[in-house]
mmCIF file of C-alpha atoms in Angstrom:
data_model
loop_
_atom_site.group_PDB
_atom_site.id
_atom_site.type_symbol
_atom_site.label_atom_id
_atom_site.label_comp_id
_atom_site.label_asym_id
_atom_site.label_seq_id
_atom_site.Cartn_x
_atom_site.Cartn_y
_atom_site.Cartn_z
ATOM 1 C CA MET A 8 -23.455 -83.343 -101.239
ATOM 2 C CA SER A 9 -22.200 -84.807 -104.107
ATOM 3 C CA ARG A 10 -24.662 -86.590 -106.544
ATOM 4 C CA VAL A 11 -22.755 -89.520 -108.048
ATOM 5 C CA LEU A 12 -23.930 -91.577 -111.068
ATOM 6 C CA ILE A 13 -21.969 -94.617 -111.392
ATOM 7 C CA PHE A 14 -22.578 -96.494 -114.429
ATOM 8 C CA GLY A 15 -21.269 -100.375 -114.115
ATOM 9 C CA ALA A 16 -22.077 -101.932 -110.935
ATOM 10 C CA GLY A 17 -19.927 -104.610 -110.797
ATOM 11 C CA GLY A 18 -16.362 -105.278 -109.354
ATOM 12 C CA VAL A 19 -15.213 -101.493 -109.817
ATOM 13 C CA GLY A 20 -18.323 -99.699 -109.607
ATOM 14 C CA SER A 21 -19.176 -101.158 -106.442
ATOM 15 C CA ILE A 22 -16.139 -99.689 -104.841
ATOM 16 C CA TYR A 23 -15.909 -97.018 -105.735
ATOM 17 C CA ALA A 24 -19.661 -96.839 -104.914
ATOM 18 C CA TYR A 25 -18.176 -97.912 -101.261
ATOM 19 C CA ILE A 26 -15.078 -94.982 -101.278
ATOM 20 C CA LEU A 27 -17.775 -92.034 -102.582
ATOM 21 C CA LEU A 28 -20.398 -93.114 -100.032
ATOM 22 C CA GLN A 29 -17.631 -92.798 -97.343
ATOM 23 C CA GLY A 30 -16.694 -89.369 -98.800
ATOM 24 C CA GLY A 31 -20.407 -88.155 -98.314
ATOM 25 C CA ALA A 32 -21.760 -88.642 -101.683
ATOM 26 C CA SER A 33 -25.218 -89.617 -102.788
ATOM 27 C CA VAL A 34 -24.558 -92.625 -104.693
ATOM 28 C CA THR A 35 -27.032 -94.466 -106.990
ATOM 29 C CA ALA A 36 -25.782 -97.488 -108.707
ATOM 30 C CA VAL A 37 -27.084 -98.277 -112.198
ATOM 31 C CA CYS A 38 -27.226 -102.509 -111.988
ATOM 32 C CA ARG A 39 -28.325 -104.482 -114.848
ATOM 33 C CA SER A 40 -28.149 -108.402 -114.141
ATOM 34 C CA ASN A 41 -27.073 -107.906 -110.467
ATOM 35 C CA TYR A 42 -30.770 -104.804 -109.895
ATOM 36 C CA GLU A 43 -32.755 -107.698 -107.884
ATOM 37 C CA THR A 44 -30.592 -108.698 -105.229
ATOM 38 C CA VAL A 45 -28.537 -105.243 -105.146
ATOM 39 C CA LYS A 46 -31.619 -103.596 -104.435
ATOM 40 C CA ARG A 47 -32.698 -105.824 -102.143
ATOM 41 C CA ASP A 48 -29.615 -106.424 -99.639
ATOM 42 C CA GLY A 49 -27.036 -104.102 -101.433
ATOM 43 C CA PHE A 50 -23.616 -104.543 -101.811
ATOM 44 C CA THR A 51 -21.475 -106.898 -99.759
ATOM 45 C CA ILE A 52 -17.717 -106.274 -99.729
ATOM 46 C CA ASN A 53 -15.378 -108.743 -98.429
ATOM 47 C CA SER A 54 -11.572 -106.316 -98.909
ATOM 48 C CA ALA A 55 -8.373 -107.191 -97.712
ATOM 49 C CA ILE A 56 -7.563 -103.970 -96.536
ATOM 50 C CA TRP A 57 -10.970 -103.330 -95.216
ATOM 51 C CA GLY A 58 -12.445 -106.070 -94.399
ATOM 52 C CA GLU A 59 -15.279 -108.624 -94.412
ATOM 53 C CA GLY A 60 -18.295 -108.310 -94.421
ATOM 54 C CA ILE A 61 -18.608 -104.709 -95.397
ATOM 55 C CA LYS A 62 -22.699 -103.488 -96.425
ATOM 56 C CA ILE A 63 -23.054 -100.575 -98.639
ATOM 57 C CA LEU A 64 -26.964 -99.936 -99.910
ATOM 58 C CA PRO A 65 -26.523 -96.847 -102.637
ATOM 59 C CA GLY A 66 -29.600 -96.080 -104.216
ATOM 60 C CA VAL A 67 -30.470 -98.887 -107.254
ATOM 61 C CA VAL A 68 -31.764 -98.090 -110.860
ATOM 62 C CA ARG A 69 -32.215 -100.616 -113.455
ATOM 63 C CA THR A 70 -31.562 -97.898 -116.406
ATOM 64 C CA VAL A 71 -30.298 -94.586 -117.009
ATOM 65 C CA GLU A 72 -33.458 -93.137 -118.415
ATOM 66 C CA GLU A 73 -34.735 -93.747 -114.214
ATOM 67 C CA ALA A 74 -32.117 -91.518 -113.142
ATOM 68 C CA ALA A 75 -32.623 -89.193 -115.799
ATOM 69 C CA ASN A 76 -34.607 -86.983 -113.241
ATOM 70 C CA THR A 77 -31.826 -85.680 -110.896
ATOM 71 C CA ASP A 78 -28.852 -82.866 -111.338
ATOM 72 C CA TRP A 79 -25.799 -85.518 -111.411
ATOM 73 C CA ASP A 80 -22.494 -83.658 -110.061
ATOM 74 C CA TYR A 81 -20.987 -86.795 -111.758
ATOM 75 C CA VAL A 82 -21.760 -89.691 -113.769
ATOM 76 C CA VAL A 83 -18.555 -92.373 -112.997
ATOM 77 C CA LEU A 84 -18.519 -94.822 -116.202
ATOM 78 C CA CYS A 85 -17.240 -98.704 -114.527
ATOM 79 C CA SER A 86 -18.031 -100.874 -117.183
ATOM 80 C CA LYS A 87 -15.936 -101.948 -120.410
ATOM 81 C CA ALA A 88 -15.282 -99.333 -123.059
ATOM 82 C CA MET A 89 -16.828 -100.084 -126.247
ATOM 83 C CA PRO A 90 -15.369 -98.018 -129.033
ATOM 84 C CA GLY A 91 -17.259 -97.833 -132.413
ATOM 85 C CA ALA A 92 -19.926 -99.710 -130.141
ATOM 86 C CA SER A 93 -23.509 -98.725 -131.655
ATOM 87 C CA PRO A 94 -25.383 -97.089 -129.891
ATOM 88 C CA SER A 95 -21.939 -96.018 -127.738
ATOM 89 C CA THR A 96 -21.954 -95.838 -124.374
ATOM 90 C CA ALA A 97 -21.571 -91.997 -124.307
ATOM 91 C CA GLN A 98 -25.250 -91.660 -126.265
ATOM 92 C CA VAL A 99 -26.805 -93.996 -123.856
ATOM 93 C CA ILE A 100 -25.925 -91.919 -120.710
ATOM 94 C CA ARG A 101 -26.824 -88.989 -122.264
ATOM 95 C CA PRO A 102 -30.023 -88.710 -120.272
ATOM 96 C CA VAL A 103 -28.036 -88.281 -116.517
ATOM 97 C CA VAL A 104 -24.942 -86.056 -118.072
ATOM 98 C CA GLY A 105 -26.206 -82.204 -116.967
ATOM 99 C CA THR A 106 -25.040 -79.168 -118.602
ATOM 100 C CA GLY A 107 -22.491 -79.142 -114.611
ATOM 101 C CA THR A 108 -22.370 -82.795 -114.748
ATOM 102 C CA THR A 109 -18.539 -84.295 -114.919
ATOM 103 C CA VAL A 110 -17.840 -88.032 -116.971
ATOM 104 C CA VAL A 111 -15.807 -89.454 -115.162
ATOM 105 C CA LEU A 112 -14.446 -92.605 -117.188
ATOM 106 C CA CYS A 113 -13.229 -95.371 -115.239
ATOM 107 C CA GLN A 114 -12.080 -97.647 -118.167
ATOM 108 C CA ASN A 115 -9.217 -99.377 -119.728
ATOM 109 C CA GLY A 116 -7.867 -98.739 -122.888
ATOM 110 C CA ILE A 117 -6.558 -95.792 -124.940
ATOM 111 C CA HIS A 118 -7.952 -93.122 -127.157
ATOM 112 C CA ILE A 119 -10.968 -94.298 -125.358
ATOM 113 C CA GLU A 120 -12.332 -90.290 -124.683
ATOM 114 C CA ASP A 121 -12.869 -89.009 -128.320
ATOM 115 C CA GLU A 122 -16.716 -90.465 -128.619
ATOM 116 C CA TYR A 123 -17.643 -88.769 -125.258
ATOM 117 C CA ARG A 124 -15.910 -85.431 -126.047
ATOM 118 C CA ARG A 125 -17.560 -85.390 -129.545
ATOM 119 C CA VAL A 126 -21.407 -85.950 -127.574
ATOM 120 C CA PHE A 127 -20.165 -83.632 -124.646
ATOM 121 C CA PRO A 128 -18.646 -81.081 -125.815
ATOM 122 C CA GLY A 129 -18.866 -78.796 -122.794
ATOM 123 C CA ASN A 130 -18.749 -81.209 -119.791
ATOM 124 C CA ALA A 131 -15.157 -81.830 -117.887
ATOM 125 C CA ILE A 132 -14.235 -85.123 -119.088
ATOM 126 C CA VAL A 133 -12.054 -87.183 -116.807
ATOM 127 C CA SER A 134 -9.925 -89.881 -117.840
ATOM 128 C CA ALA A 135 -9.328 -92.478 -115.251
ATOM 129 C CA VAL A 136 -6.692 -95.634 -115.100
ATOM 130 C CA VAL A 137 -8.075 -98.392 -112.350
ATOM 131 C CA TYR A 138 -5.821 -100.380 -110.225
ATOM 132 C CA LEU A 139 -8.426 -102.338 -108.244
ATOM 133 C CA PRO A 140 -8.285 -106.697 -108.315
ATOM 134 C CA VAL A 141 -11.229 -107.114 -107.713
ATOM 135 C CA THR A 142 -13.953 -109.553 -108.259
ATOM 136 C CA GLN A 143 -18.220 -109.769 -108.329
ATOM 137 C CA ILE A 144 -18.371 -113.776 -107.244
ATOM 138 C CA ALA A 145 -21.495 -113.598 -106.748
ATOM 139 C CA ALA A 146 -24.778 -111.514 -107.396
ATOM 140 C CA GLY A 147 -23.586 -108.211 -104.679
ATOM 141 C CA LEU A 148 -21.087 -110.237 -103.876
ATOM 142 C CA ILE A 149 -17.582 -108.390 -104.214
ATOM 143 C CA LYS A 150 -14.524 -110.435 -103.437
ATOM 144 C CA HIS A 151 -11.654 -107.423 -103.022
ATOM 145 C CA GLY A 152 -7.827 -108.416 -103.419
ATOM 146 C CA ASN A 153 -5.400 -110.992 -101.021
ATOM 147 C CA LEU A 154 -2.805 -110.650 -98.953
ATOM 148 C CA GLU A 155 -0.328 -111.595 -100.966
ATOM 149 C CA ILE A 156 -1.081 -108.981 -103.358
ATOM 150 C CA LEU A 157 -0.921 -106.455 -100.330
ATOM 151 C CA GLU A 158 2.311 -107.354 -99.670
ATOM 152 C CA HIS A 159 3.722 -106.791 -103.048
ATOM 153 C CA GLY A 160 1.796 -103.291 -103.427
ATOM 154 C CA ASN A 161 -1.186 -101.228 -102.854
ATOM 155 C CA LEU A 162 -4.985 -103.099 -103.553
ATOM 156 C CA GLU A 163 -6.920 -99.335 -104.677
ATOM 157 C CA ILE A 164 -4.671 -96.414 -107.086
ATOM 158 C CA LEU A 165 -6.657 -94.488 -108.981
ATOM 159 C CA GLU A 166 -5.025 -91.728 -111.440
ATOM 160 C CA VAL A 167 -6.686 -89.474 -112.953
ATOM 161 C CA GLY A 168 -6.948 -86.135 -114.871
ATOM 162 C CA THR A 169 -9.041 -84.185 -118.008
ATOM 163 C CA TYR A 170 -9.919 -85.162 -120.712
ATOM 164 C CA PRO A 171 -7.671 -83.370 -123.115
ATOM 165 C CA SER A 172 -4.822 -82.729 -120.845
ATOM 166 C CA ASP A 173 -5.071 -79.067 -121.764
ATOM 167 C CA ALA A 174 -8.737 -78.835 -120.655
ATOM 168 C CA PRO A 175 -10.310 -75.624 -119.068
ATOM 169 C CA ALA A 176 -9.318 -74.560 -115.232
ATOM 170 C CA GLU A 177 -12.860 -75.493 -114.606
ATOM 171 C CA HIS A 178 -12.734 -78.424 -115.973
ATOM 172 C CA LYS A 179 -9.220 -78.754 -113.853
ATOM 173 C CA ASP A 180 -10.586 -77.852 -110.687
ATOM 174 C CA ALA A 181 -13.628 -80.422 -111.569
ATOM 175 C CA THR A 182 -10.873 -83.106 -111.237
ATOM 176 C CA VAL A 183 -9.210 -81.858 -108.383
ATOM 177 C CA ARG A 184 -13.256 -81.534 -106.173
ATOM 178 C CA PHE A 185 -13.582 -85.124 -107.583
ATOM 179 C CA ALA A 186 -10.642 -86.485 -106.221
ATOM 180 C CA GLU A 187 -10.882 -84.325 -102.887
ATOM 181 C CA LEU A 188 -14.538 -86.347 -102.647
ATOM 182 C CA PHE A 189 -12.192 -89.699 -103.134
ATOM 183 C CA ARG A 190 -9.620 -88.760 -100.661
ATOM 184 C CA LYS A 191 -12.948 -88.399 -98.093
ATOM 185 C CA GLY A 192 -13.343 -91.668 -98.569
ATOM 186 C CA LYS A 193 -10.168 -93.133 -98.041
ATOM 187 C CA GLY A 194 -9.626 -94.055 -101.118
ATOM 188 C CA THR A 195 -6.752 -93.433 -102.625
ATOM 189 C CA ILE A 196 -6.099 -91.245 -105.967
ATOM 190 C CA ASP A 197 -3.019 -89.070 -107.775
ATOM 191 C CA VAL A 198 -3.894 -86.456 -110.221
ATOM 192 C CA PHE A 199 -1.691 -86.281 -113.278
ATOM 193 C CA ASP A 200 -1.807 -83.065 -115.726
ATOM 194 C CA ASP A 201 -1.434 -85.044 -118.699
ATOM 195 C CA ILE A 202 -3.363 -88.460 -117.694
ATOM 196 C CA GLN A 203 -2.785 -90.403 -121.320
ATOM 197 C CA SER A 204 1.554 -91.035 -120.167
ATOM 198 C CA ARG A 205 -0.298 -92.791 -117.377
ATOM 199 C CA ARG A 206 -2.786 -95.198 -119.576
ATOM 200 C CA TRP A 207 0.247 -95.921 -121.451
ATOM 201 C CA ASN A 208 1.495 -97.770 -118.653
ATOM 202 C CA LYS A 209 -1.268 -99.543 -117.793
ATOM 203 C CA LEU A 210 -1.658 -100.596 -121.459
ATOM 204 C CA ILE A 211 1.705 -102.739 -121.267
ATOM 205 C CA VAL A 212 -0.205 -104.504 -118.661
ATOM 206 C CA ASN A 213 -4.148 -105.258 -120.180
ATOM 207 C CA GLY A 214 -2.302 -105.065 -123.934
ATOM 208 C CA THR A 215 -0.192 -108.041 -123.072
ATOM 209 C CA TRP A 216 -1.898 -110.361 -120.096
ATOM 210 C CA ASN A 217 -5.426 -109.666 -121.427
ATOM 211 C CA PRO A 218 -5.472 -111.061 -125.006
ATOM 212 C CA LEU A 219 -2.496 -113.549 -124.468
ATOM 213 C CA CYS A 220 -4.270 -114.815 -121.350
ATOM 214 C CA ALA A 221 -7.613 -114.585 -123.027
ATOM 215 C CA LEU A 222 -6.826 -117.031 -126.268
ATOM 216 C CA SER A 223 -5.099 -119.519 -124.221
ATOM 217 C CA ARG A 224 -7.198 -119.532 -121.102
ATOM 218 C CA SER A 225 -3.851 -119.490 -119.017
ATOM 219 C CA MET A 226 -3.574 -117.256 -115.888
ATOM 220 C CA ASP A 227 -0.795 -114.921 -116.403
ATOM 221 C CA ILE A 228 1.988 -117.151 -114.693
ATOM 222 C CA ASP A 229 0.644 -120.124 -116.107
ATOM 223 C CA LEU A 230 0.931 -118.364 -120.009
ATOM 224 C CA LEU A 231 4.966 -117.187 -118.620
ATOM 225 C CA SER A 232 6.000 -120.792 -117.929
ATOM 226 C CA ALA A 233 4.112 -122.588 -120.793
ATOM 227 C CA SER A 234 7.074 -122.689 -123.328
ATOM 228 C CA GLU A 235 10.606 -121.454 -123.125
ATOM 229 C CA ASN A 236 10.030 -118.584 -125.152
ATOM 230 C CA ALA A 237 6.834 -117.820 -123.629
ATOM 231 C CA SER A 238 8.517 -114.972 -121.538
ATOM 232 C CA GLU A 239 10.615 -113.287 -124.652
ATOM 233 C CA MET A 240 7.604 -112.964 -126.682
ATOM 234 C CA VAL A 241 5.131 -111.624 -124.159
ATOM 235 C CA PHE A 242 8.087 -108.944 -123.421
ATOM 236 C CA LYS A 243 8.415 -107.912 -126.775
ATOM 237 C CA VAL A 244 4.803 -107.359 -126.958
ATOM 238 C CA LYS A 245 5.502 -104.696 -124.153
ATOM 239 C CA MET A 246 8.182 -103.136 -125.718
ATOM 240 C CA GLU A 247 5.440 -102.681 -129.461
ATOM 241 C CA ILE A 248 3.104 -100.773 -126.326
ATOM 242 C CA VAL A 249 6.743 -98.487 -124.994
ATOM 243 C CA SER A 250 6.962 -98.118 -128.945
ATOM 244 C CA ILE A 251 4.309 -96.635 -129.896
ATOM 245 C CA ALA A 252 4.027 -94.616 -126.420
ATOM 246 C CA GLN A 253 7.205 -93.188 -126.589
ATOM 247 C CA ALA A 254 6.370 -92.393 -131.088
ATOM 248 C CA HIS A 255 3.962 -90.007 -129.521
ATOM 249 C CA GLY A 256 5.842 -88.388 -127.062
ATOM 250 C CA TYR A 257 5.852 -90.206 -123.932
ATOM 251 C CA LYS A 258 9.572 -90.566 -123.599
ATOM 252 C CA GLU A 259 9.574 -91.368 -120.137
ATOM 253 C CA ILE A 260 7.250 -94.991 -120.890
ATOM 254 C CA GLN A 261 10.828 -97.066 -121.463
ATOM 255 C CA GLU A 262 11.782 -100.175 -121.262
ATOM 256 C CA SER A 263 12.042 -99.817 -117.572
ATOM 257 C CA ASN A 264 8.413 -99.874 -117.439
ATOM 258 C CA ALA A 265 7.994 -102.908 -119.054
ATOM 259 C CA ARG A 266 10.540 -104.696 -117.614
ATOM 260 C CA PHE A 267 9.102 -103.855 -113.993
ATOM 261 C CA LEU A 268 5.583 -104.744 -114.891
ATOM 262 C CA MET A 269 7.013 -108.168 -116.607
ATOM 263 C CA ASP A 270 9.201 -108.943 -113.176
ATOM 264 C CA ARG A 271 6.512 -108.367 -111.419
ATOM 265 C CA VAL A 272 4.341 -110.751 -112.633
ATOM 266 C CA LYS A 273 7.599 -113.569 -112.817
ATOM 267 C CA GLY A 274 7.723 -112.900 -109.312
ATOM 268 C CA ARG A 275 4.369 -114.892 -108.116
ATOM 269 C CA ARG A 276 3.797 -117.882 -106.512
ATOM 270 C CA PRO A 277 2.802 -120.810 -108.671
ATOM 271 C CA ASP A 278 0.064 -121.347 -107.418
ATOM 272 C CA ASN A 279 -1.178 -117.719 -107.235
ATOM 273 C CA GLY A 280 -1.565 -116.211 -110.350
ATOM 274 C CA VAL A 281 -3.900 -114.069 -112.000
ATOM 275 C CA TYR A 282 -6.729 -114.848 -114.841
ATOM 276 C CA PRO A 283 -7.446 -111.212 -116.511
ATOM 277 C CA SER A 284 -10.612 -110.123 -116.950
ATOM 278 C CA MET A 285 -10.627 -110.241 -121.143
ATOM 279 C CA VAL A 286 -10.339 -114.188 -119.731
ATOM 280 C CA ALA A 287 -13.923 -114.268 -118.024
ATOM 281 C CA ASP A 288 -15.503 -112.695 -120.879
ATOM 282 C CA ALA A 289 -13.907 -115.168 -123.657
ATOM 283 C CA VAL A 290 -15.237 -118.189 -121.230
ATOM 284 C CA GLU A 291 -18.863 -116.062 -120.652
ATOM 285 C CA MET A 292 -18.531 -115.612 -124.569
ATOM 286 C CA ARG A 293 -19.178 -111.698 -122.876
ATOM 287 C CA PRO A 294 -18.027 -109.317 -125.094
ATOM 288 C CA MET A 295 -14.433 -108.075 -125.165
ATOM 289 C CA GLU A 296 -12.465 -104.687 -124.796
ATOM 290 C CA VAL A 297 -10.499 -105.932 -127.665
ATOM 291 C CA GLU A 298 -10.911 -102.729 -129.677
ATOM 292 C CA ALA A 299 -10.405 -100.078 -126.436
ATOM 293 C CA ILE A 300 -6.801 -102.340 -125.234
ATOM 294 C CA VAL A 301 -5.659 -103.640 -128.616
ATOM 295 C CA GLY A 302 -7.598 -101.667 -131.349
ATOM 296 C CA GLY A 303 -6.670 -98.734 -129.981
ATOM 297 C CA ALA A 304 -3.356 -99.312 -129.390
ATOM 298 C CA LEU A 305 -2.696 -100.539 -133.292
ATOM 299 C CA LYS A 306 -4.876 -97.004 -134.382
ATOM 300 C CA ALA A 307 -2.175 -95.311 -132.163
ATOM 301 C CA ALA A 308 0.751 -97.083 -134.103
ATOM 302 C CA ARG A 309 -0.480 -96.071 -137.516
ATOM 303 C CA GLU A 310 -0.469 -92.846 -136.867
ATOM 304 C CA ARG A 311 3.170 -92.207 -135.727
ATOM 305 C CA GLY A 312 4.793 -95.744 -138.826
ATOM 306 C CA VAL A 313 5.069 -97.630 -136.022
ATOM 307 C CA GLY A 314 5.359 -101.781 -136.746
ATOM 308 C CA THR A 315 3.711 -103.760 -134.561
ATOM 309 C CA PRO A 316 4.317 -107.815 -135.564
ATOM 310 C CA PHE A 317 3.271 -109.013 -132.612
ATOM 311 C CA LEU A 318 -0.164 -107.252 -131.642
ATOM 312 C CA ASP A 319 -1.283 -107.077 -135.701
ATOM 313 C CA LEU A 320 -1.190 -111.164 -135.053
ATOM 314 C CA ILE A 321 -2.882 -110.757 -131.236
ATOM 315 C CA TYR A 322 -5.634 -108.546 -133.019
ATOM 316 C CA VAL A 323 -6.147 -110.713 -135.854
ATOM 317 C CA LEU A 324 -7.040 -113.444 -133.418
ATOM 318 C CA ILE A 325 -8.578 -112.041 -130.283
ATOM 319 C CA LYS A 326 -10.948 -110.008 -132.431
ATOM 320 C CA ALA A 327 -11.330 -113.027 -134.519
ATOM 321 C CA LEU A 328 -12.703 -114.915 -131.003
ATOM 322 C CA ASP A 329 -14.489 -111.761 -130.446
ATOM 323 C CA ASN A 330 -16.439 -111.819 -133.021
ATOM 324 C CA SER A 331 -17.215 -116.193 -133.184
ATOM 325 C CA ASN A 332 -18.250 -115.625 -129.282
ATOM 326 C CA ARG A 333 -20.844 -112.309 -130.025
ATOM 327 C CA ARG A 334 -22.047 -114.826 -132.977
ATOM 328 C CA LYS A 335 -22.341 -118.072 -130.472
ATOM 329 C CA ARG A 336 -24.398 -115.700 -127.774
ATOM 330 C CA ALA A 337 -26.197 -114.305 -130.319
ATOM 331 C CA GLN A 338 -27.879 -117.697 -131.699
ATOM 332 C CA THR A 339 -28.347 -119.167 -127.640
#
């Protein structure tokens, strides 16, 4: 039986706990704000594809240190990516990463893997791109998807690959074994030789809607309809991300990718827009994934001399908002 520790047991972490439990793994979740509820009652999942009122009871610990006496096969990170934080998430999870542990990064952003490679140079690192519309609406209570999203595509896809792409064969094998475990739990997962192409494709979404909606406190569809030039501006931001990806050799990331992802939002009903995750973080004055999503893109742009006037401005504004919120939260 595979032993899995999930770090970041919110919406994404709870769904992956469910899938991996279904796949036959022994799963423990590191819970923080929801610890008391999940320890007592487990998670309750209401899913548009799996049904209502699903109860799961994984093992529960409050801290990483409480889980340090187990040899974990996989440590699955479903927390926000915060490059540059001190201590780094890699340092926080060090007590539970043994010589044979595979670290799975179910996190947004670009260039987020480097800090894990530095801390765990000999471990298999699986970089994962998450497509999972899920929210923890109360402690331990999970809402996964809705029927309209289901009509337009899959509600649950995980794309994975090793970091780096030329990792040793045993790291490739570890990635395949994780995918097999995930599929046993009826999860949808695809393995890629170079996952960074898929990260760039996801960044076309995250690098636009997340900061712009957070700054405007808007749902995506409301942002588009707010002014006559909103759609053109959002698309230009997406194309800056396409240009950065292409400059790094990912020629398959093209205007058609940006156009498809733009049209998918335009096709929504006005009453069924989406608040990207960064909006809730901004409203609740929680730390936002500014560096992982926007800062990482700009770093990659500078490496290849790509001009990014829209992303430059977005970064200045969302970074200022994040810093302001952190100061206010520290004062409360």
